[in-house]
Amino acid sequence: MPLAKAASNSEVIMRDNNNRRRDDRNNQPESDIKDRLVTINRSTKTTKGGRTFTFTGIVVVGDEKGKVGHGSGRSREVVTAIQKGIEDAKKNMVEVPVINGTVPHAQEAVFAGARVLVKPASPGTGVIAGGAMRAVLESAGIKDVLAKSLGSSNTQNVVKATFKALSMMRSASDVADLRGISVTRVFNG
């Protein structure tokens, strides 16, 4: 990759072989992000030529430091469905507050028929959660948590409900900034 100096300021601009500017400023290094396959669904369509199989892969990606995303991909091959899911998940990443390896407070969320409950746990408890929720929580970097799926067991809806619960969580410092008071006053009133 050739490097080109900007004329007006001293920042280095990355350009590809066709001299197009590469926009790597907001992207995280690929090595930090780990992906987890939640489930693969196979659907069949019968036509006069025979059966056609398509695969849908639900994938969760995260850096295990508070950033996590989910996505799904559909293709006639399993590998390309997973790759499409990973690309979709990287586009839908959110920041999750992780305090001492757990969530800041208990939170309940509903998405379609899925209802989930996520509660903080003391150190050493581990991730007490079912399959789809476990993938999301571990990808976010949460080490100690109690979680329960209360409604539908549809994996896509459980993943989305878990994301909704995690995105609704706020740390004490966020609440203090929002109210314009100190963190100690948030807890003590």
Short mmCIF file of N, CA and C in Angstrom, two decimals:
data_model
loop_
_atom_site.label_atom_id
_atom_site.label_comp_id
_atom_site.label_asym_id
_atom_site.label_seq_id
_atom_site.Cartn_x
_atom_site.Cartn_y
_atom_site.Cartn_z
N MET A 1 0.83 -1.18 0.00
CA MET A 1 0.00 0.00 0.00
C MET A 1 0.88 1.25 0.00
N PRO A 2 0.80 2.07 -1.02
CA PRO A 2 1.55 3.31 -1.00
C PRO A 2 0.89 4.32 -0.08
N LEU A 3 1.72 5.10 0.61
CA LEU A 3 1.22 6.14 1.49
C LEU A 3 1.38 7.48 0.80
N ALA A 4 0.41 8.35 0.93
CA ALA A 4 0.49 9.68 0.33
C ALA A 4 0.28 10.72 1.42
N LYS A 5 1.08 11.76 1.40
CA LYS A 5 0.95 12.85 2.37
C LYS A 5 -0.15 13.80 1.91
N ALA A 6 -0.95 14.29 2.86
CA ALA A 6 -1.96 15.28 2.54
C ALA A 6 -1.28 16.64 2.39
N ALA A 7 -1.76 17.45 1.48
CA ALA A 7 -1.13 18.73 1.18
C ALA A 7 -1.35 19.74 2.31
N SER A 8 -2.59 19.80 2.87
CA SER A 8 -2.91 20.84 3.83
C SER A 8 -2.49 20.50 5.26
N ASN A 9 -2.61 19.27 5.66
CA ASN A 9 -2.23 18.92 7.03
C ASN A 9 -1.30 17.71 6.99
N SER A 10 -0.79 17.34 8.14
CA SER A 10 0.26 16.32 8.19
C SER A 10 -0.27 14.90 8.41
N GLU A 11 -1.58 14.67 8.24
CA GLU A 11 -2.09 13.31 8.44
C GLU A 11 -1.75 12.43 7.25
N VAL A 12 -1.57 11.15 7.52
CA VAL A 12 -1.23 10.20 6.46
C VAL A 12 -2.52 9.59 5.94
N ILE A 13 -2.68 9.59 4.63
CA ILE A 13 -3.88 9.05 3.99
C ILE A 13 -3.50 7.73 3.34
N MET A 14 -4.25 6.69 3.67
CA MET A 14 -4.03 5.38 3.05
C MET A 14 -4.76 5.34 1.72
N ARG A 15 -4.05 4.89 0.67
CA ARG A 15 -4.66 4.77 -0.65
C ARG A 15 -4.42 3.35 -1.16
N ASP A 16 -5.38 2.84 -1.93
CA ASP A 16 -5.20 1.51 -2.49
C ASP A 16 -4.45 1.60 -3.82
N ASN A 17 -4.34 0.49 -4.53
CA ASN A 17 -3.56 0.44 -5.76
C ASN A 17 -4.13 1.32 -6.87
N ASN A 18 -5.40 1.62 -6.84
CA ASN A 18 -6.03 2.49 -7.85
C ASN A 18 -6.10 3.93 -7.39
N ASN A 19 -5.30 4.29 -6.37
CA ASN A 19 -5.21 5.64 -5.82
C ASN A 19 -6.52 6.14 -5.23
N ARG A 20 -7.38 5.21 -4.80
CA ARG A 20 -8.61 5.59 -4.11
C ARG A 20 -8.33 5.63 -2.62
N ARG A 21 -8.94 6.58 -1.94
CA ARG A 21 -8.71 6.74 -0.51
C ARG A 21 -9.38 5.60 0.26
N ARG A 22 -8.62 4.99 1.17
CA ARG A 22 -9.16 3.94 2.03
C ARG A 22 -9.63 4.58 3.31
N ASP A 23 -10.86 4.28 3.69
CA ASP A 23 -11.42 4.89 4.90
C ASP A 23 -11.33 3.89 6.05
N ASP A 24 -10.17 3.85 6.70
CA ASP A 24 -9.95 2.92 7.81
C ASP A 24 -10.02 3.61 9.17
N ARG A 25 -10.49 4.85 9.21
CA ARG A 25 -10.44 5.59 10.47
C ARG A 25 -11.38 5.02 11.52
N ASN A 26 -12.57 4.57 11.12
CA ASN A 26 -13.55 4.10 12.10
C ASN A 26 -13.57 2.59 12.27
N ASN A 27 -12.83 1.88 11.45
CA ASN A 27 -12.85 0.41 11.51
C ASN A 27 -11.88 -0.11 12.56
N GLN A 28 -12.31 -1.14 13.28
CA GLN A 28 -11.43 -1.80 14.24
C GLN A 28 -10.58 -2.80 13.50
N PRO A 29 -9.41 -3.13 14.04
CA PRO A 29 -8.63 -4.19 13.40
C PRO A 29 -9.41 -5.50 13.41
N GLU A 30 -9.30 -6.26 12.34
CA GLU A 30 -10.06 -7.50 12.19
C GLU A 30 -9.71 -8.53 13.26
N SER A 31 -8.47 -8.51 13.76
CA SER A 31 -8.04 -9.53 14.70
C SER A 31 -8.75 -9.40 16.05
N ASP A 32 -9.21 -8.18 16.41
CA ASP A 32 -9.88 -7.97 17.69
C ASP A 32 -11.28 -8.57 17.71
N ILE A 33 -11.93 -8.65 16.57
CA ILE A 33 -13.32 -9.07 16.51
C ILE A 33 -13.39 -10.58 16.32
N LYS A 34 -14.15 -11.23 17.23
CA LYS A 34 -14.35 -12.68 17.15
C LYS A 34 -15.80 -12.95 16.81
N ASP A 35 -16.03 -13.97 15.98
CA ASP A 35 -17.40 -14.29 15.60
C ASP A 35 -17.83 -15.62 16.20
N ARG A 36 -19.12 -15.70 16.51
CA ARG A 36 -19.71 -16.93 17.04
C ARG A 36 -20.96 -17.25 16.22
N LEU A 37 -21.03 -18.47 15.75
CA LEU A 37 -22.20 -18.93 15.00
C LEU A 37 -23.26 -19.36 16.01
N VAL A 38 -24.43 -18.74 15.94
CA VAL A 38 -25.52 -19.07 16.86
C VAL A 38 -26.30 -20.26 16.33
N THR A 39 -26.72 -20.18 15.07
CA THR A 39 -27.49 -21.29 14.50
C THR A 39 -27.45 -21.25 12.97
N ILE A 40 -27.70 -22.40 12.38
CA ILE A 40 -27.85 -22.53 10.92
C ILE A 40 -29.23 -23.13 10.68
N ASN A 41 -30.02 -22.47 9.86
CA ASN A 41 -31.34 -23.01 9.48
C ASN A 41 -31.31 -23.41 8.02
N ARG A 42 -31.88 -24.57 7.71
CA ARG A 42 -31.97 -25.02 6.33
C ARG A 42 -33.43 -24.99 5.89
N SER A 43 -33.68 -24.36 4.75
CA SER A 43 -35.05 -24.37 4.21
C SER A 43 -35.00 -24.99 2.82
N THR A 44 -36.10 -25.62 2.45
CA THR A 44 -36.17 -26.36 1.19
C THR A 44 -37.30 -25.81 0.33
N LYS A 45 -37.01 -25.64 -0.95
CA LYS A 45 -38.03 -25.22 -1.90
C LYS A 45 -38.09 -26.30 -2.99
N THR A 46 -39.26 -26.84 -3.19
CA THR A 46 -39.41 -27.90 -4.19
C THR A 46 -39.90 -27.29 -5.50
N THR A 47 -39.14 -27.55 -6.55
CA THR A 47 -39.51 -27.08 -7.89
C THR A 47 -39.60 -28.29 -8.81
N LYS A 48 -39.95 -28.05 -10.08
CA LYS A 48 -40.06 -29.19 -11.00
C LYS A 48 -38.70 -29.81 -11.29
N GLY A 49 -37.62 -29.08 -11.04
CA GLY A 49 -36.27 -29.60 -11.24
C GLY A 49 -35.73 -30.34 -10.04
N GLY A 50 -36.45 -30.33 -8.94
CA GLY A 50 -35.97 -30.99 -7.73
C GLY A 50 -36.05 -30.06 -6.53
N ARG A 51 -35.30 -30.37 -5.52
CA ARG A 51 -35.32 -29.57 -4.30
C ARG A 51 -34.16 -28.57 -4.30
N THR A 52 -34.43 -27.36 -3.83
CA THR A 52 -33.40 -26.34 -3.68
C THR A 52 -33.25 -26.04 -2.20
N PHE A 53 -32.03 -26.16 -1.68
CA PHE A 53 -31.77 -25.88 -0.28
C PHE A 53 -31.16 -24.49 -0.14
N THR A 54 -31.63 -23.74 0.85
CA THR A 54 -30.99 -22.48 1.22
C THR A 54 -30.69 -22.52 2.71
N PHE A 55 -29.61 -21.89 3.09
CA PHE A 55 -29.16 -21.89 4.47
C PHE A 55 -29.16 -20.46 5.00
N THR A 56 -29.63 -20.31 6.23
CA THR A 56 -29.60 -19.02 6.91
C THR A 56 -28.74 -19.18 8.16
N GLY A 57 -27.72 -18.34 8.27
CA GLY A 57 -26.83 -18.39 9.43
C GLY A 57 -27.00 -17.16 10.29
N ILE A 58 -27.18 -17.35 11.59
CA ILE A 58 -27.26 -16.24 12.54
C ILE A 58 -25.93 -16.18 13.27
N VAL A 59 -25.27 -15.02 13.20
CA VAL A 59 -23.91 -14.86 13.71
C VAL A 59 -23.85 -13.68 14.68
N VAL A 60 -23.05 -13.83 15.73
CA VAL A 60 -22.79 -12.75 16.68
C VAL A 60 -21.29 -12.47 16.66
N VAL A 61 -20.91 -11.19 16.54
CA VAL A 61 -19.50 -10.81 16.57
C VAL A 61 -19.27 -9.84 17.72
N GLY A 62 -18.06 -9.85 18.27
CA GLY A 62 -17.73 -8.93 19.36
C GLY A 62 -16.26 -8.93 19.65
N ASP A 63 -15.81 -7.86 20.32
CA ASP A 63 -14.39 -7.76 20.67
C ASP A 63 -14.13 -8.17 22.12
N GLU A 64 -15.17 -8.63 22.82
CA GLU A 64 -15.09 -9.04 24.23
C GLU A 64 -14.60 -7.92 25.13
N LYS A 65 -14.82 -6.67 24.70
CA LYS A 65 -14.47 -5.50 25.48
C LYS A 65 -15.63 -4.51 25.53
N GLY A 66 -16.83 -4.96 25.21
CA GLY A 66 -17.99 -4.09 25.29
C GLY A 66 -18.64 -3.77 23.95
N LYS A 67 -18.05 -4.18 22.83
CA LYS A 67 -18.67 -3.96 21.52
C LYS A 67 -19.16 -5.29 20.97
N VAL A 68 -20.41 -5.32 20.53
CA VAL A 68 -21.00 -6.57 20.04
C VAL A 68 -22.01 -6.25 18.94
N GLY A 69 -22.16 -7.18 17.99
CA GLY A 69 -23.10 -7.01 16.90
C GLY A 69 -23.68 -8.34 16.47
N HIS A 70 -24.83 -8.31 15.82
CA HIS A 70 -25.45 -9.55 15.34
C HIS A 70 -25.90 -9.36 13.90
N GLY A 71 -25.97 -10.47 13.17
CA GLY A 71 -26.41 -10.41 11.79
C GLY A 71 -26.82 -11.77 11.28
N SER A 72 -27.48 -11.77 10.14
CA SER A 72 -27.87 -13.04 9.53
C SER A 72 -27.57 -12.97 8.04
N GLY A 73 -27.21 -14.11 7.50
CA GLY A 73 -26.91 -14.21 6.08
C GLY A 73 -27.61 -15.41 5.48
N ARG A 74 -28.01 -15.27 4.23
CA ARG A 74 -28.71 -16.37 3.56
C ARG A 74 -28.02 -16.67 2.24
N SER A 75 -27.83 -17.95 1.98
CA SER A 75 -27.18 -18.36 0.75
C SER A 75 -27.49 -19.82 0.47
N ARG A 76 -27.10 -20.28 -0.69
CA ARG A 76 -27.28 -21.70 -1.03
C ARG A 76 -26.19 -22.56 -0.43
N GLU A 77 -25.11 -21.93 0.04
CA GLU A 77 -24.02 -22.66 0.69
C GLU A 77 -23.86 -22.16 2.11
N VAL A 78 -23.49 -23.06 3.01
CA VAL A 78 -23.37 -22.73 4.43
C VAL A 78 -22.27 -21.69 4.66
N VAL A 79 -21.12 -21.88 4.02
CA VAL A 79 -19.97 -21.00 4.26
C VAL A 79 -20.29 -19.56 3.85
N THR A 80 -20.91 -19.37 2.69
CA THR A 80 -21.23 -18.01 2.26
C THR A 80 -22.33 -17.39 3.11
N ALA A 81 -23.25 -18.22 3.61
CA ALA A 81 -24.28 -17.70 4.52
C ALA A 81 -23.65 -17.17 5.80
N ILE A 82 -22.66 -17.90 6.32
CA ILE A 82 -21.96 -17.46 7.54
C ILE A 82 -21.17 -16.19 7.26
N GLN A 83 -20.48 -16.12 6.12
CA GLN A 83 -19.72 -14.92 5.77
C GLN A 83 -20.62 -13.71 5.63
N LYS A 84 -21.78 -13.88 5.01
CA LYS A 84 -22.74 -12.77 4.88
C LYS A 84 -23.25 -12.34 6.25
N GLY A 85 -23.46 -13.31 7.14
CA GLY A 85 -23.89 -13.00 8.50
C GLY A 85 -22.85 -12.20 9.27
N ILE A 86 -21.58 -12.56 9.09
CA ILE A 86 -20.49 -11.85 9.78
C ILE A 86 -20.43 -10.41 9.27
N GLU A 87 -20.53 -10.21 7.96
CA GLU A 87 -20.50 -8.85 7.41
C GLU A 87 -21.68 -8.03 7.92
N ASP A 88 -22.86 -8.64 7.99
CA ASP A 88 -24.04 -7.95 8.50
C ASP A 88 -23.87 -7.60 9.98
N ALA A 89 -23.27 -8.52 10.74
CA ALA A 89 -23.08 -8.30 12.17
C ALA A 89 -22.10 -7.15 12.43
N LYS A 90 -21.06 -7.04 11.61
CA LYS A 90 -20.08 -5.96 11.78
C LYS A 90 -20.70 -4.60 11.52
N LYS A 91 -21.76 -4.56 10.70
CA LYS A 91 -22.45 -3.29 10.42
C LYS A 91 -23.37 -2.89 11.57
N ASN A 92 -23.82 -3.86 12.37
CA ASN A 92 -24.80 -3.60 13.43
C ASN A 92 -24.19 -3.66 14.83
N MET A 93 -22.98 -3.17 15.00
CA MET A 93 -22.33 -3.27 16.31
C MET A 93 -22.79 -2.14 17.24
N VAL A 94 -22.95 -2.50 18.52
CA VAL A 94 -23.35 -1.53 19.54
C VAL A 94 -22.37 -1.60 20.72
N GLU A 95 -22.33 -0.52 21.49
CA GLU A 95 -21.48 -0.44 22.67
C GLU A 95 -22.31 -0.86 23.89
N VAL A 96 -21.76 -1.74 24.72
CA VAL A 96 -22.46 -2.25 25.90
C VAL A 96 -21.66 -1.88 27.15
N PRO A 97 -22.30 -1.31 28.18
CA PRO A 97 -21.54 -1.01 29.39
C PRO A 97 -21.22 -2.28 30.18
N VAL A 98 -19.94 -2.55 30.38
CA VAL A 98 -19.49 -3.71 31.16
C VAL A 98 -18.72 -3.18 32.36
N ILE A 99 -19.20 -3.45 33.55
CA ILE A 99 -18.57 -2.95 34.77
C ILE A 99 -18.13 -4.14 35.61
N ASN A 100 -16.82 -4.27 35.81
CA ASN A 100 -16.22 -5.38 36.56
C ASN A 100 -16.67 -6.74 36.03
N GLY A 101 -16.80 -6.87 34.72
CA GLY A 101 -17.15 -8.13 34.09
C GLY A 101 -18.61 -8.50 34.14
N THR A 102 -19.47 -7.58 34.59
CA THR A 102 -20.91 -7.86 34.64
C THR A 102 -21.69 -6.66 34.10
N VAL A 103 -22.99 -6.79 34.03
CA VAL A 103 -23.85 -5.71 33.56
C VAL A 103 -24.14 -4.75 34.72
N PRO A 104 -24.44 -3.47 34.45
CA PRO A 104 -24.63 -2.51 35.53
C PRO A 104 -25.91 -2.71 36.35
N HIS A 105 -26.97 -3.21 35.74
CA HIS A 105 -28.24 -3.38 36.46
C HIS A 105 -29.09 -4.44 35.77
N ALA A 106 -30.15 -4.87 36.42
CA ALA A 106 -31.07 -5.85 35.83
C ALA A 106 -31.89 -5.18 34.74
N GLN A 107 -32.17 -5.92 33.67
CA GLN A 107 -32.93 -5.36 32.55
C GLN A 107 -33.76 -6.46 31.90
N GLU A 108 -34.99 -6.10 31.58
CA GLU A 108 -35.88 -7.02 30.87
C GLU A 108 -36.21 -6.40 29.52
N ALA A 109 -36.28 -7.22 28.48
CA ALA A 109 -36.60 -6.71 27.15
C ALA A 109 -37.44 -7.72 26.40
N VAL A 110 -38.25 -7.19 25.48
CA VAL A 110 -39.13 -8.03 24.66
C VAL A 110 -38.88 -7.70 23.20
N PHE A 111 -38.72 -8.73 22.38
CA PHE A 111 -38.69 -8.56 20.93
C PHE A 111 -39.56 -9.65 20.35
N ALA A 112 -40.63 -9.26 19.66
CA ALA A 112 -41.61 -10.20 19.12
C ALA A 112 -42.10 -11.11 20.25
N GLY A 113 -41.95 -12.42 20.13
CA GLY A 113 -42.42 -13.33 21.18
C GLY A 113 -41.37 -13.64 22.22
N ALA A 114 -40.14 -13.19 22.00
CA ALA A 114 -39.05 -13.50 22.93
C ALA A 114 -38.99 -12.46 24.04
N ARG A 115 -38.88 -12.95 25.27
CA ARG A 115 -38.75 -12.09 26.44
C ARG A 115 -37.52 -12.55 27.19
N VAL A 116 -36.60 -11.63 27.50
CA VAL A 116 -35.37 -12.01 28.18
C VAL A 116 -35.17 -11.17 29.43
N LEU A 117 -34.49 -11.74 30.41
CA LEU A 117 -34.14 -11.07 31.65
C LEU A 117 -32.64 -11.23 31.85
N VAL A 118 -31.95 -10.11 32.05
CA VAL A 118 -30.50 -10.10 32.26
C VAL A 118 -30.23 -9.42 33.58
N LYS A 119 -29.50 -10.11 34.49
CA LYS A 119 -29.22 -9.57 35.82
C LYS A 119 -27.72 -9.63 36.11
N PRO A 120 -27.20 -8.65 36.85
CA PRO A 120 -25.78 -8.71 37.23
C PRO A 120 -25.53 -9.83 38.22
N ALA A 121 -24.28 -10.32 38.24
CA ALA A 121 -23.91 -11.41 39.15
C ALA A 121 -22.58 -11.08 39.80
N SER A 122 -22.32 -11.72 40.94
CA SER A 122 -21.07 -11.50 41.66
C SER A 122 -19.91 -12.18 40.93
N PRO A 123 -18.67 -11.70 41.16
CA PRO A 123 -17.52 -12.30 40.47
C PRO A 123 -17.39 -13.79 40.77
N GLY A 124 -17.07 -14.56 39.74
CA GLY A 124 -16.92 -16.00 39.87
C GLY A 124 -18.16 -16.79 39.51
N THR A 125 -19.27 -16.11 39.25
CA THR A 125 -20.52 -16.80 38.90
C THR A 125 -20.45 -17.41 37.51
N GLY A 126 -19.90 -16.68 36.55
CA GLY A 126 -19.84 -17.14 35.17
C GLY A 126 -21.07 -16.69 34.41
N VAL A 127 -21.18 -17.13 33.16
CA VAL A 127 -22.31 -16.76 32.32
C VAL A 127 -23.37 -17.84 32.46
N ILE A 128 -24.43 -17.52 33.19
CA ILE A 128 -25.54 -18.45 33.37
C ILE A 128 -26.62 -18.01 32.38
N ALA A 129 -26.59 -18.62 31.18
CA ALA A 129 -27.53 -18.24 30.12
C ALA A 129 -27.65 -19.38 29.12
N GLY A 130 -28.73 -19.35 28.36
CA GLY A 130 -28.95 -20.35 27.33
C GLY A 130 -28.14 -20.06 26.08
N GLY A 131 -28.27 -20.92 25.07
CA GLY A 131 -27.42 -20.88 23.88
C GLY A 131 -27.32 -19.56 23.16
N ALA A 132 -28.43 -19.00 22.68
CA ALA A 132 -28.39 -17.77 21.90
C ALA A 132 -27.97 -16.59 22.76
N MET A 133 -28.47 -16.52 23.98
CA MET A 133 -28.10 -15.43 24.89
C MET A 133 -26.64 -15.54 25.31
N ARG A 134 -26.16 -16.74 25.53
CA ARG A 134 -24.76 -16.97 25.93
C ARG A 134 -23.80 -16.42 24.89
N ALA A 135 -24.09 -16.67 23.60
CA ALA A 135 -23.22 -16.19 22.52
C ALA A 135 -23.12 -14.67 22.53
N VAL A 136 -24.25 -13.99 22.73
CA VAL A 136 -24.27 -12.53 22.74
C VAL A 136 -23.50 -11.99 23.95
N LEU A 137 -23.77 -12.55 25.13
CA LEU A 137 -23.15 -12.05 26.35
C LEU A 137 -21.64 -12.30 26.37
N GLU A 138 -21.20 -13.47 25.91
CA GLU A 138 -19.77 -13.76 25.88
C GLU A 138 -19.06 -12.90 24.84
N SER A 139 -19.69 -12.64 23.71
CA SER A 139 -19.08 -11.79 22.69
C SER A 139 -18.94 -10.35 23.17
N ALA A 140 -19.84 -9.93 24.05
CA ALA A 140 -19.77 -8.57 24.61
C ALA A 140 -18.69 -8.45 25.67
N GLY A 141 -18.17 -9.57 26.16
CA GLY A 141 -17.12 -9.52 27.18
C GLY A 141 -17.67 -9.56 28.59
N ILE A 142 -18.90 -9.98 28.74
CA ILE A 142 -19.52 -10.08 30.07
C ILE A 142 -19.15 -11.44 30.65
N LYS A 143 -18.48 -11.44 31.80
CA LYS A 143 -17.97 -12.68 32.40
C LYS A 143 -18.92 -13.27 33.44
N ASP A 144 -19.63 -12.42 34.18
CA ASP A 144 -20.52 -12.87 35.26
C ASP A 144 -21.90 -12.27 35.05
N VAL A 145 -22.88 -13.10 34.77
CA VAL A 145 -24.23 -12.61 34.53
C VAL A 145 -25.23 -13.75 34.72
N LEU A 146 -26.43 -13.38 35.16
CA LEU A 146 -27.55 -14.33 35.24
C LEU A 146 -28.55 -13.91 34.18
N ALA A 147 -28.94 -14.82 33.30
CA ALA A 147 -29.86 -14.47 32.22
C ALA A 147 -30.86 -15.60 32.02
N LYS A 148 -32.08 -15.20 31.65
CA LYS A 148 -33.14 -16.18 31.45
C LYS A 148 -33.98 -15.77 30.26
N SER A 149 -34.24 -16.71 29.37
CA SER A 149 -35.16 -16.49 28.26
C SER A 149 -36.54 -16.94 28.73
N LEU A 150 -37.49 -16.01 28.77
CA LEU A 150 -38.79 -16.30 29.37
C LEU A 150 -39.89 -16.58 28.35
N GLY A 151 -39.73 -16.12 27.13
CA GLY A 151 -40.80 -16.28 26.14
C GLY A 151 -40.47 -17.31 25.09
N SER A 152 -40.54 -16.89 23.84
CA SER A 152 -40.30 -17.76 22.70
C SER A 152 -38.85 -18.22 22.67
N SER A 153 -38.61 -19.41 22.12
CA SER A 153 -37.25 -19.92 22.03
C SER A 153 -36.67 -19.72 20.62
N ASN A 154 -37.35 -18.94 19.78
CA ASN A 154 -36.86 -18.63 18.43
C ASN A 154 -35.52 -17.90 18.56
N THR A 155 -34.46 -18.51 18.02
CA THR A 155 -33.11 -17.98 18.26
C THR A 155 -32.92 -16.57 17.75
N GLN A 156 -33.46 -16.25 16.59
CA GLN A 156 -33.28 -14.89 16.05
C GLN A 156 -33.94 -13.85 16.95
N ASN A 157 -35.14 -14.15 17.44
CA ASN A 157 -35.84 -13.22 18.32
C ASN A 157 -35.17 -13.13 19.69
N VAL A 158 -34.62 -14.23 20.19
CA VAL A 158 -33.91 -14.21 21.48
C VAL A 158 -32.65 -13.34 21.36
N VAL A 159 -31.92 -13.47 20.26
CA VAL A 159 -30.72 -12.66 20.05
C VAL A 159 -31.10 -11.18 19.99
N LYS A 160 -32.16 -10.85 19.25
CA LYS A 160 -32.58 -9.45 19.13
C LYS A 160 -33.09 -8.90 20.46
N ALA A 161 -33.78 -9.71 21.24
CA ALA A 161 -34.26 -9.27 22.55
C ALA A 161 -33.09 -9.04 23.50
N THR A 162 -32.07 -9.91 23.42
CA THR A 162 -30.88 -9.73 24.25
C THR A 162 -30.16 -8.45 23.87
N PHE A 163 -30.05 -8.17 22.58
CA PHE A 163 -29.44 -6.92 22.13
C PHE A 163 -30.22 -5.72 22.61
N LYS A 164 -31.54 -5.83 22.58
CA LYS A 164 -32.38 -4.73 23.04
C LYS A 164 -32.14 -4.47 24.53
N ALA A 165 -32.05 -5.56 25.31
CA ALA A 165 -31.80 -5.41 26.75
C ALA A 165 -30.43 -4.78 27.00
N LEU A 166 -29.40 -5.24 26.27
CA LEU A 166 -28.06 -4.70 26.48
C LEU A 166 -27.96 -3.25 26.03
N SER A 167 -28.65 -2.88 24.95
CA SER A 167 -28.58 -1.49 24.49
C SER A 167 -29.37 -0.55 25.39
N MET A 168 -30.32 -1.07 26.17
CA MET A 168 -31.08 -0.25 27.11
C MET A 168 -30.31 0.02 28.40
N MET A 169 -29.24 -0.74 28.65
CA MET A 169 -28.48 -0.58 29.89
C MET A 169 -27.64 0.68 29.87
N ARG A 170 -27.56 1.34 31.05
CA ARG A 170 -26.76 2.54 31.19
C ARG A 170 -25.90 2.42 32.45
N SER A 171 -24.68 2.88 32.35
CA SER A 171 -23.79 2.86 33.51
C SER A 171 -24.13 4.04 34.42
N ALA A 172 -23.63 4.00 35.65
CA ALA A 172 -23.90 5.07 36.62
C ALA A 172 -23.34 6.40 36.14
N SER A 173 -22.19 6.36 35.47
CA SER A 173 -21.60 7.62 34.98
C SER A 173 -22.45 8.22 33.85
N ASP A 174 -23.06 7.37 33.01
CA ASP A 174 -23.96 7.87 31.96
C ASP A 174 -25.18 8.56 32.57
N VAL A 175 -25.76 7.94 33.60
CA VAL A 175 -26.93 8.51 34.27
C VAL A 175 -26.55 9.82 34.95
N ALA A 176 -25.37 9.87 35.57
CA ALA A 176 -24.91 11.09 36.25
C ALA A 176 -24.72 12.22 35.24
N ASP A 177 -24.13 11.92 34.08
CA ASP A 177 -23.95 12.94 33.05
C ASP A 177 -25.29 13.43 32.52
N LEU A 178 -26.24 12.52 32.35
CA LEU A 178 -27.56 12.87 31.84
C LEU A 178 -28.30 13.80 32.80
N ARG A 179 -28.17 13.52 34.11
CA ARG A 179 -28.86 14.32 35.12
C ARG A 179 -28.07 15.55 35.55
N GLY A 180 -26.79 15.58 35.23
CA GLY A 180 -25.95 16.71 35.63
C GLY A 180 -25.57 16.69 37.10
N ILE A 181 -25.42 15.50 37.67
CA ILE A 181 -25.03 15.36 39.08
C ILE A 181 -23.84 14.43 39.18
N SER A 182 -23.30 14.28 40.39
CA SER A 182 -22.15 13.39 40.58
C SER A 182 -22.61 11.94 40.67
N VAL A 183 -21.66 11.03 40.48
CA VAL A 183 -21.97 9.59 40.50
C VAL A 183 -22.42 9.17 41.90
N THR A 184 -21.83 9.72 42.94
CA THR A 184 -22.23 9.37 44.32
C THR A 184 -23.66 9.77 44.61
N ARG A 185 -24.11 10.90 44.02
CA ARG A 185 -25.49 11.32 44.24
C ARG A 185 -26.47 10.42 43.50
N VAL A 186 -26.02 9.75 42.44
CA VAL A 186 -26.90 8.80 41.73
C VAL A 186 -27.28 7.67 42.66
N PHE A 187 -26.30 7.17 43.42
CA PHE A 187 -26.54 6.05 44.33
C PHE A 187 -27.18 6.47 45.66
N ASN A 188 -26.79 7.64 46.17
CA ASN A 188 -27.22 8.05 47.51
C ASN A 188 -28.41 8.99 47.51
N GLY A 189 -28.80 9.51 46.36
CA GLY A 189 -29.97 10.36 46.27
C GLY A 189 -29.73 11.74 46.58
#
